Amino acid sequence: MANYKTGASPFQDYLTEIHAELRGMTGGAVADYIPELAKAAPESFAISFSTIDGQVYSVGDSGSAFSIQSVSKPFAYGGALMRLGEAALLRAVGVEPTGEAFNSIVLDERNNRPFNPMVNAGAIAVAALQDGATPAARIAAMQALFSDFAGRALGIDEAVYRSEAETGHRNRAIAYLMLNSGMIARDPEEVLDLYFRQCALLVTTEDLAVMGATLANNGVNPRTGKRVLGSAEVRDVLTLMMSCGMYDYAGEWSYDVGLPAKSGVSGAVLAVLPGQLSIAIWSPPLDPIGNSVRGVAACSRISRDFGLHLFMNAATVEDVIRRETRASRQPSLRIRNPRERDLLAQEGEKIALVELQGALYFASAERMIRRLGRLIAEVRYLVLDFRRLNSIDGAALRFFDDFLTRSRAAGVEIAFAEIGGGTADTAGLISGLARDRGVRVFGAVDTALETYEDMVLDLAREPYDHTNFALDTIRLFQGLEPAQLRRIEQLIQPMQFEAGAHILRTGEDGRMFFVLARGSVSVMVETGQDERLRVGCIGPGQFFGEMAVLEGGPRSADVIADERVVCYGLTVAHLDDLAAEDPHILSTIFANMAREFASRIRAGNRVISQLQ
Ligand code: GLU
């Protein structure tokens, strides 16, 4: 590979280098069968390169416009496929390489159609299918299609168009022959007029690169975001470019460069690497087959330097399972009482959490489904975290669908969480699947875990009487004598909050801590302006707001009622009173608190160690 010079982008430097190197190449001749084309300057040379997100790198005469010529053929074919569908188009034009010159007058007599749309006969047959009420409307529709591919309005080189219209007798012969055998139904002169204008569309290599990137990007123009072709049409177009795009050099081209491509007699070559990039080159001198001499050399170089050949696939299958754990090891953030914690340490084994990442396609999905299949033999609930999943294709969706059916039959409940990770398309496909299969969808993984923990706990929970809340069942007050408990009962203040109410606010002075009697509350911390993260959830029997009381500072979090809650408040003044009256009460409460903190820290450490 060429050595990079330092610069804004190593790839830009690379292009500059090969441009300088290949500029020195001689050989080839500018096409002269269309008189106007013969005027092209042989030294003109431009390379543009576009990524599928529309980043274009250019070098040389990339601002100069030239007529698109045969590079227009795959795009016109794609447009016709969109309008008429594959079946109708296959009746009009075949998909077989000819091995003959692009302008040969051979037709597939057996099927009564031209061999393929990349040779003139096929392209003329495609032009005969252009829709529109009048010739002018058909020209406008053709021009609009190409402008959609380029992402800007493309004009026609009138001189080139006229020159070819006056001298294109060979194409005229092809069109009349096709009329004679019923391969086209329209007036050949009008069809040829449209075809010559299509060939005379003015483009730069930057335009061609964007057009190619639209194909690489599965039919969506990366500059405008407009969908010009569907993925099935892109597949058909690229297939024909691969087998027939480089005149009768297609075989050697596939062997050497290995990219679907199309060239034209103006000296343009456009190559596409699906899903990644496009390369557009313009250099008018042609080899005897009709391909740009520098165009072929540059594509060959770039393909080899960067290993772009389509069959250069190193055998890699992504592991899309980033992490697999259980609620016993990584419980939800909800703060549980000790009995619940003990239960979950065991029962949490029945709740699996699997984080997905990357791209799901045939091979990665097949591998994932095999692993998940083993997992559902062991668990009751499976939460799939989609946050890091970037894409999913049709094959993967089929595997997934089948997996959901099988897990349902096995009695395992599946939940999808954080679906919006990848593109909007991916999110749409996954929510569609969830909808079709009745899969439960959660915004956050934590809520999913909490829900299934509650289910697991519910199976084991004894009925709990909220109305008769006894202080002696609260861990915080354990070890106190009945008389001491009665003393506390006198001091505490029962309070009720409605769902959504702020019980504590960050920054406020904390003079009271709370014991939750009924309902649940969420602990929220600010992570940015107007952004809050739910860091914990507290249920009955638990306490909160103790930090500010112990430290004597402002509140460090918001606490919000998840539902209607009842809690008991104890103020600093109450604690002081208690300390004065009976130091044993306070030391018992503090010892219980310390025990609770220790187990919260242990739980936190477990979570942190899971995150490594
Ligand atoms: N307009 C040219 C023709 O029909 C296009 C040929 C080409 O670029 O291959 O002869």
XYZ file of C-alpha atoms and ligand atoms in Angstrom:
622
model
C 0.000 0.000 0.000
C 1.176 3.497 -0.768
C 2.796 5.303 2.127
C 0.566 7.914 3.686
C 1.763 11.462 3.900
C 0.433 13.326 6.848
C -2.622 15.405 6.100
C -6.239 16.030 6.947
C -7.234 12.468 6.136
C -4.983 9.524 5.367
C -7.454 8.418 2.710
C -7.369 11.800 0.978
C -3.576 11.563 0.912
C -3.815 8.093 -0.506
C -6.094 9.285 -3.348
C -3.746 12.161 -4.122
C -0.859 9.731 -4.387
C -2.464 7.231 -6.708
C -3.895 10.055 -8.805
C -0.407 11.500 -9.243
C 0.977 8.083 -10.058
C -1.688 7.023 -12.569
C -1.814 10.428 -14.273
C 1.432 9.400 -15.937
C -0.208 6.411 -17.585
C -0.509 6.701 -21.332
C -2.297 4.478 -23.777
C -5.860 4.238 -24.864
C -7.803 6.506 -27.140
C -10.627 8.936 -26.546
C -13.874 7.623 -28.090
C -14.562 9.328 -31.398
C -17.553 7.505 -32.826
C -19.675 10.235 -31.267
C -17.953 13.329 -32.757
C -18.586 15.497 -29.712
C -16.904 12.978 -27.386
C -13.707 13.137 -29.431
C -13.183 16.673 -28.103
C -12.522 15.423 -24.548
C -9.072 16.243 -23.147
C -7.151 12.960 -22.676
C -5.368 14.272 -19.591
C -8.616 14.924 -17.673
C -8.549 12.655 -14.653
C -10.698 12.671 -11.539
C -11.336 10.217 -8.728
C -14.148 10.576 -6.209
C -14.951 8.211 -3.460
C -18.086 8.220 -1.329
C -18.888 6.430 1.889
C -22.465 5.295 2.498
C -23.023 8.213 4.825
C -22.213 10.621 2.012
C -18.638 11.586 2.873
C -17.037 12.277 -0.506
C -13.265 12.390 -1.062
C -12.105 13.744 -4.425
C -8.932 14.376 -6.315
C -8.173 15.838 -9.762
C -10.814 17.236 -12.111
C -13.704 16.219 -9.912
C -15.507 19.511 -10.599
C -15.554 19.002 -14.385
C -18.722 17.618 -15.922
C -18.854 14.986 -18.665
C -21.657 12.955 -20.229
C -22.615 9.926 -18.192
C -23.048 7.599 -21.206
C -23.441 3.929 -20.326
C -22.935 4.492 -16.615
C -26.582 5.613 -16.819
C -27.755 2.111 -17.760
C -27.914 0.434 -14.341
C -29.734 3.437 -12.875
C -32.324 3.537 -15.659
C -32.820 -0.198 -15.173
C -33.262 0.286 -11.403
C -35.869 2.991 -11.996
C -37.789 0.720 -14.390
C -37.643 -2.128 -11.851
C -39.174 0.164 -9.253
C -42.025 1.128 -11.572
C -42.757 -2.174 -13.247
C -41.389 -4.929 -11.053
C -38.964 -7.711 -11.778
C -41.329 -10.010 -13.690
C -42.442 -7.374 -16.209
C -38.890 -6.239 -16.743
C -37.580 -9.755 -17.270
C -40.067 -10.141 -20.108
C -38.570 -7.060 -21.776
C -34.839 -7.592 -21.100
C -32.765 -10.598 -20.024
C -29.971 -10.803 -17.456
C -27.399 -12.840 -19.402
C -23.925 -11.463 -20.227
C -23.322 -11.436 -23.982
C -19.562 -11.622 -24.389
C -20.169 -9.317 -27.350
C -19.381 -5.634 -27.712
C -21.748 -3.177 -26.031
C -23.156 -1.998 -29.372
C -23.453 -5.397 -30.984
C -26.569 -6.142 -32.933
C -27.269 -9.499 -31.366
C -30.485 -10.258 -29.594
C -31.737 -13.191 -27.565
C -33.964 -14.547 -30.329
C -35.126 -17.498 -28.295
C -36.658 -15.254 -25.645
C -37.307 -12.385 -28.008
C -35.526 -9.790 -25.888
C -32.109 -8.139 -25.630
C -29.594 -10.079 -23.555
C -29.214 -7.631 -20.694
C -29.811 -3.959 -19.827
C -26.082 -3.065 -19.761
C -25.661 -3.369 -23.525
C -27.183 -0.775 -25.826
C -30.032 -2.978 -27.066
C -31.135 -3.687 -23.487
C -30.802 -0.076 -22.411
C -32.873 1.042 -25.400
C -35.543 -1.538 -24.488
C -35.545 -0.113 -20.930
C -35.875 3.429 -22.348
C -38.922 2.205 -24.283
C -40.572 1.411 -20.938
C -40.227 4.922 -19.492
C -43.585 6.116 -18.264
C -45.141 9.537 -18.829
C -48.011 10.749 -20.976
C -45.920 12.598 -23.552
C -42.336 12.383 -24.812
C -41.530 15.535 -22.838
C -43.007 14.033 -19.670
C -40.951 10.884 -20.194
C -37.754 12.912 -20.578
C -38.626 14.857 -17.423
C -39.283 11.627 -15.516
C -35.936 10.175 -16.656
C -34.102 13.341 -15.636
C -35.873 13.397 -12.270
C -34.823 9.807 -11.552
C -31.156 10.569 -12.219
C -31.351 13.760 -10.191
C -32.686 11.709 -7.273
C -29.699 9.389 -7.532
C -27.239 12.303 -7.674
C -29.000 14.371 -5.037
C -29.057 17.438 -7.281
C -30.746 18.483 -10.536
C -28.736 17.092 -13.459
C -28.694 18.822 -16.853
C -28.138 17.455 -20.352
C -25.118 18.197 -22.557
C -27.000 19.426 -25.617
C -23.975 19.215 -27.910
C -23.276 15.586 -27.004
C -26.963 14.730 -27.301
C -27.258 16.303 -30.766
C -24.012 14.797 -31.933
C -25.143 11.304 -30.976
C -28.686 11.838 -32.279
C -27.195 12.772 -35.660
C -24.681 9.963 -35.880
C -26.111 7.119 -33.790
C -27.151 4.995 -36.742
C -26.019 1.780 -35.189
C -28.290 2.361 -32.197
C -30.999 3.299 -34.671
C -30.493 -0.046 -36.394
C -30.773 -1.871 -33.047
C -33.978 -0.019 -32.150
C -35.631 -0.730 -35.498
C -34.612 -4.353 -35.340
C -36.246 -4.577 -31.914
C -39.359 -2.853 -33.240
C -39.426 -5.341 -36.063
C -39.363 -8.303 -33.689
C -41.807 -6.750 -31.227
C -39.246 -6.214 -28.455
C -40.194 -2.570 -28.187
C -43.610 -1.142 -28.800
C -42.916 2.577 -29.135
C -41.696 4.749 -32.007
C -37.946 4.006 -32.151
C -37.082 7.652 -32.878
C -38.731 8.799 -29.688
C -37.197 5.981 -27.653
C -33.743 6.782 -29.067
C -34.239 10.461 -28.342
C -34.838 9.605 -24.698
C -31.912 7.176 -24.631
C -29.482 9.689 -26.209
C -30.538 12.348 -23.703
C -30.044 9.879 -20.880
C -26.505 9.152 -22.152
C -25.838 12.915 -22.431
C -26.715 13.686 -18.793
C -23.941 15.837 -17.353
C -22.248 14.558 -14.224
C -19.026 15.002 -12.272
C -17.220 12.190 -10.484
C -18.698 13.585 -7.263
C -22.198 13.083 -8.694
C -21.342 9.565 -9.791
C -19.874 8.790 -6.374
C -23.103 9.877 -4.676
C -25.133 7.843 -7.199
C -22.964 4.826 -6.447
C -23.207 5.467 -2.700
C -26.993 5.395 -3.075
C -26.640 1.848 -4.398
C -24.109 0.966 -1.696
C -26.505 2.417 0.869
C -29.265 0.031 -0.128
C -31.115 2.542 -2.317
C -31.192 5.549 0.001
C -29.335 8.639 -1.200
C -26.970 9.450 1.678
C -26.970 13.148 0.815
C -30.725 13.704 0.684
C -31.985 10.738 2.688
C -34.401 9.949 -0.133
C -35.103 6.302 -0.906
C -34.625 5.959 -4.671
C -34.589 2.159 -4.963
C -35.752 -0.644 -2.710
C -33.215 -3.186 -1.508
C -34.464 -5.869 -3.920
C -33.965 -3.489 -6.858
C -30.494 -2.558 -5.608
C -29.626 -6.245 -5.448
C -30.796 -6.775 -9.050
C -28.940 -3.720 -10.336
C -25.679 -4.638 -8.605
C -25.915 -8.207 -9.853
C -26.128 -6.999 -13.436
C -23.280 -4.564 -12.887
C -21.196 -7.469 -11.606
C -21.944 -9.788 -14.539
C -22.314 -7.325 -17.428
C -21.138 -3.894 -16.307
C -17.679 -3.702 -17.849
C -18.468 -4.604 -21.460
C -16.723 -7.798 -22.478
C -14.127 -7.301 -19.748
C -16.651 -8.304 -17.051
C -15.008 -11.645 -16.288
C -11.504 -10.302 -15.829
C -12.868 -7.341 -13.903
C -14.699 -9.629 -11.463
C -11.554 -11.669 -11.007
C -9.263 -8.712 -10.474
C -11.356 -5.941 -8.897
C -14.324 -7.941 -7.653
C -16.796 -5.059 -7.385
C -20.032 -4.447 -9.293
C -19.231 -1.632 -11.711
C -20.272 0.163 -14.868
C -18.220 2.067 -17.377
C -19.115 4.414 -20.209
C -17.476 5.643 -23.390
C -16.902 9.113 -21.960
C -14.231 7.477 -19.789
C -16.275 7.077 -16.612
C -16.105 4.058 -14.326
C -18.279 3.607 -11.255
C -17.654 0.746 -8.814
C -19.726 -0.061 -5.741
C -18.944 -2.019 -2.599
C -22.375 -2.798 -1.130
C -22.811 -1.535 2.390
C -19.565 0.415 2.306
C -18.606 2.732 -0.512
C -18.473 3.760 -4.137
C -15.578 4.796 -6.352
C -16.094 7.040 -9.400
C -13.347 7.698 -11.917
C -13.230 9.792 -15.046
C -10.405 9.640 -17.569
C -11.410 9.724 -21.269
C -8.790 7.494 -22.990
C -10.336 4.035 -23.486
C -8.786 0.624 -24.031
C -9.870 -1.428 -27.051
C -12.805 -2.903 -25.092
C -14.131 0.571 -24.284
C -13.143 0.914 -20.621
C -11.206 3.889 -19.285
C -7.533 2.876 -19.091
C -6.828 4.857 -15.931
C -10.264 3.980 -14.562
C -9.566 0.262 -14.675
C -6.044 0.720 -13.300
C -7.230 2.921 -10.431
C -10.053 0.566 -9.412
C -7.733 -2.384 -9.511
C -5.218 -0.549 -7.316
C -7.767 0.681 -4.789
C -9.461 -2.711 -4.552
C -6.149 -4.459 -3.929
C -4.737 -1.843 -1.557
C -7.810 -1.952 0.659
C -8.915 -5.560 0.116
C -12.268 -4.490 -1.299
C -12.869 -7.541 -3.513
C -16.303 -8.881 -2.636
C -14.940 -12.352 -2.081
C -12.173 -11.180 0.238
C -14.376 -11.979 3.213
C -12.360 -13.197 6.130
C -14.488 -15.789 7.893
C -15.763 -13.897 10.886
C -19.055 -14.216 12.635
C -19.691 -11.584 15.217
C -20.612 -12.748 18.664
C -23.712 -10.699 19.262
C -24.096 -11.835 22.858
C -22.101 -9.268 24.750
C -22.949 -10.524 28.206
C -25.190 -13.022 29.865
C -26.103 -12.863 33.515
C -28.888 -13.654 35.983
C -30.904 -11.500 38.364
C -29.340 -13.484 41.206
C -25.973 -11.970 40.282
C -27.199 -8.663 38.897
C -30.463 -7.742 40.580
C -32.546 -4.701 39.698
C -31.810 -1.434 41.449
C -34.800 -1.830 43.672
C -33.720 -1.937 47.268
C -35.155 -5.098 48.776
C -35.630 -6.086 52.369
C -33.347 -8.846 53.626
C -35.926 -11.589 53.198
C -36.540 -10.549 49.579
C -32.820 -10.317 48.986
C -32.288 -13.838 50.260
C -35.082 -15.134 48.105
C -33.782 -13.367 45.023
C -30.276 -14.680 45.549
C -31.767 -18.063 44.712
C -34.876 -17.411 42.671
C -33.079 -14.755 40.616
C -31.379 -17.639 38.796
C -34.653 -18.036 36.926
C -34.334 -14.564 35.404
C -31.698 -14.259 32.678
C -30.434 -10.989 31.223
C -28.696 -11.095 27.846
C -27.090 -8.027 26.281
C -26.942 -8.048 22.500
C -24.529 -6.057 20.375
C -23.533 -5.431 16.767
C -25.289 -6.818 13.747
C -27.695 -9.721 13.494
C -27.514 -11.445 10.131
C -27.787 -15.064 9.072
C -24.614 -16.400 10.672
C -24.565 -14.256 13.819
C -28.283 -14.837 14.436
C -27.987 -18.581 13.955
C -25.200 -18.679 16.542
C -27.129 -16.456 18.962
C -30.298 -18.538 18.703
C -28.311 -21.682 19.450
C -27.013 -20.112 22.686
C -30.370 -18.675 23.702
C -31.961 -22.048 22.983
C -29.730 -23.629 25.629
C -30.502 -20.804 28.033
C -34.286 -21.148 27.909
C -33.938 -24.688 29.181
C -32.651 -23.166 32.443
C -34.748 -20.051 33.109
C -38.338 -18.816 33.411
C -37.773 -15.248 32.261
C -35.376 -13.847 29.673
C -34.721 -10.141 29.297
C -33.001 -9.180 26.035
C -31.198 -5.856 26.095
C -31.137 -4.358 22.575
C -29.336 -1.139 23.506
C -26.181 -2.051 21.588
C -27.745 -3.940 18.705
C -27.137 -1.987 15.521
C -28.920 -3.936 12.850
C -31.030 -6.962 12.103
C -31.755 -8.422 8.692
C -34.525 -10.593 7.303
C -32.766 -13.879 8.015
C -32.148 -12.882 11.631
C -35.783 -11.850 12.042
C -36.895 -15.290 10.900
C -34.590 -17.003 13.386
C -35.822 -14.702 16.135
C -39.436 -15.315 15.300
C -38.939 -19.043 15.472
C -37.066 -18.701 18.759
C -39.952 -16.734 20.302
C -42.392 -19.464 19.334
C -40.148 -22.138 20.806
C -39.550 -20.273 24.056
C -43.265 -19.722 24.483
C -43.828 -23.441 24.044
C -41.151 -24.020 26.684
C -43.041 -21.713 29.077
C -40.354 -19.035 29.142
C -41.396 -15.407 29.112
C -39.241 -13.160 26.954
C -38.997 -9.393 27.356
C -37.362 -6.879 25.007
C -35.717 -3.850 26.590
C -34.049 -0.697 25.218
C -35.164 -1.374 21.657
C -34.121 2.025 20.296
C -30.361 1.235 20.250
C -29.619 0.917 16.526
C -31.124 2.686 13.544
C -34.805 3.622 13.383
C -35.228 0.770 10.871
C -33.799 -1.736 13.347
C -35.956 -0.431 16.183
C -39.007 -0.647 13.918
C -38.269 -4.258 12.947
C -37.749 -5.335 16.547
C -40.873 -3.606 17.839
C -42.808 -5.135 14.943
C -41.605 -8.568 15.989
C -42.532 -7.876 19.620
C -45.997 -6.752 18.522
C -46.597 -9.778 16.303
C -45.458 -12.213 18.945
C -46.941 -10.474 21.984
C -43.521 -9.958 23.556
C -43.445 -7.593 26.504
C -41.393 -4.462 25.800
C -39.677 -2.393 28.493
C -38.013 0.983 28.144
C -35.264 0.130 30.630
C -33.588 -3.160 31.456
C -33.902 -2.341 35.146
C -37.686 -2.091 34.998
C -37.834 -5.450 33.228
C -35.639 -7.063 35.878
C -37.650 -5.505 38.668
C -40.912 -6.725 37.140
C -39.704 -10.297 36.894
C -38.175 -10.166 40.369
C -41.555 -9.073 41.655
C -43.134 -12.005 39.858
C -40.633 -14.428 41.328
C -41.119 -12.892 44.776
C -44.888 -12.809 44.497
C -44.926 -16.535 44.183
C -43.191 -16.725 47.550
C -44.498 -13.617 49.311
C -46.817 -13.911 52.276
C -49.865 -11.638 52.312
C -48.955 -8.254 53.746
C -51.392 -6.119 55.650
C -50.585 -2.502 54.824
C -53.255 -1.047 57.078
C -51.835 -2.510 60.196
C -48.234 -1.512 59.861
C -46.338 -2.840 62.822
C -43.064 -1.176 63.725
C -41.633 -4.434 65.019
C -41.647 -5.890 61.489
C -39.317 -3.142 60.347
C -35.709 -4.221 60.263
C -34.593 -0.771 61.370
C -36.382 -1.153 64.695
C -35.513 -4.752 65.348
C -34.121 -5.489 68.782
C -36.124 -2.735 70.490
C -38.279 -3.538 73.509
C -42.085 -3.113 73.201
C -41.913 -0.050 75.434
C -39.199 1.491 73.257
C -41.269 0.790 70.133
C -44.248 2.538 71.694
C -42.040 5.559 72.375
C -41.092 5.692 68.707
C -44.724 5.324 67.690
C -45.431 8.510 69.601
C -42.737 10.413 67.772
C -43.125 9.340 64.161
C -45.299 11.273 61.762
C -47.365 9.213 59.297
C -47.505 10.868 55.883
C -49.222 10.045 52.631
C -48.014 10.980 49.125
C -49.773 10.536 45.792
C -48.126 8.918 42.753
C -45.540 11.241 41.196
C -45.175 13.436 44.296
C -41.692 14.579 45.287
C -41.016 13.370 48.804
C -37.426 14.659 48.781
C -35.655 17.065 46.478
C -31.943 17.273 45.709
C -30.310 20.186 47.510
C -32.998 20.663 50.140
C -32.043 20.626 53.761
C -32.590 17.204 55.184
C -34.084 17.234 58.650
C -36.098 14.054 58.482
C -35.614 10.477 57.373
C -38.364 8.148 56.290
C -39.486 4.598 56.776
C -41.707 3.377 53.974
C -44.893 1.690 55.174
C -46.746 1.197 51.946
C -46.046 1.550 48.204
C -42.747 2.140 46.495
C -40.578 5.160 45.731
C -37.866 5.836 43.160
C -34.518 7.427 43.907
C -33.441 9.733 41.096
C -30.141 11.575 40.630
C -29.470 14.392 38.208
C -27.025 13.367 35.481
C -27.225 16.534 33.435
C -29.492 19.439 32.780
C -33.050 18.100 32.862
C -31.700 14.570 32.844
C -32.325 12.198 35.667
C -31.344 8.625 36.200
C -33.304 6.248 38.369
C -30.668 4.752 40.648
C -32.828 2.852 43.039
C -36.261 1.824 44.064
C -37.388 1.386 47.653
C -40.249 -0.758 48.867
C -42.194 -1.270 52.101
C -40.156 -1.712 55.270
C -37.147 0.119 53.820
C -35.864 3.546 54.867
C -34.614 6.511 52.858
C -33.454 10.081 53.321
C -31.074 8.963 56.046
C -27.930 10.296 54.334
C -28.698 13.962 54.830
C -29.747 13.306 58.407
C -26.541 11.456 59.233
C -24.285 13.939 57.461
C -26.306 17.036 58.215
C -26.073 18.291 54.640
C -28.438 18.813 51.721
C -30.310 15.952 50.015
C -28.237 14.159 47.374
C -31.116 12.768 45.351
C -34.794 13.168 44.543
C -37.221 10.642 45.920
C -40.497 10.328 44.052
C -43.573 8.292 44.913
C -44.173 5.546 42.304
C -47.736 5.083 43.536
C -49.713 6.230 46.548
C -47.326 5.740 49.456
C -47.500 5.904 53.221
C -44.340 6.594 55.170
C -43.269 7.492 58.667
C -40.915 10.385 59.261
C -38.442 10.822 62.086
C -36.716 14.186 62.489
C -33.245 14.978 63.744
C -34.857 16.588 66.757
C -36.692 13.337 67.515
C -33.466 11.425 67.336
C -31.827 13.915 69.677
C -34.716 13.532 72.111
C -34.446 9.767 71.943
C -30.720 9.901 72.538
C -31.239 11.996 75.636
C -34.022 9.797 76.999
C -32.691 6.371 76.183
C -29.334 6.012 74.412
C -30.069 2.340 73.799
C -32.907 3.136 71.331
C -30.650 5.187 69.125
C -27.713 2.788 69.228
C -30.028 -0.088 68.243
C -31.408 1.935 65.294
C -27.895 2.899 64.195
C -26.657 -0.674 64.437
C -29.572 -1.806 62.246
C -28.797 0.977 59.813
C -25.151 -0.040 59.632
C -26.149 -3.633 58.898
C -28.452 -2.452 56.121
C -25.690 -0.261 54.636
C -23.269 -3.157 54.663
C -25.630 -5.349 52.708
C -26.441 -2.542 50.264
C -22.727 -2.100 49.616
C -22.287 -5.829 49.148
C -25.124 -5.812 46.604
C -23.575 -2.784 44.877
C -20.200 -4.497 44.664
C -21.786 -7.511 43.074
C -23.329 -5.292 40.413
C -20.055 -3.468 39.801
C -18.129 -6.719 39.446
C -20.705 -7.856 36.869
C -20.031 -4.739 34.821
C -16.327 -5.473 34.307
N -24.426 6.666 -25.884
C -23.491 5.629 -26.105
C -23.988 4.639 -27.142
O -25.110 4.225 -27.102
C -23.214 4.927 -24.823
C -22.235 3.866 -25.029
C -21.462 3.552 -23.780
O -21.138 4.435 -22.992
O -21.184 2.363 -23.641
O -23.257 4.270 -28.019
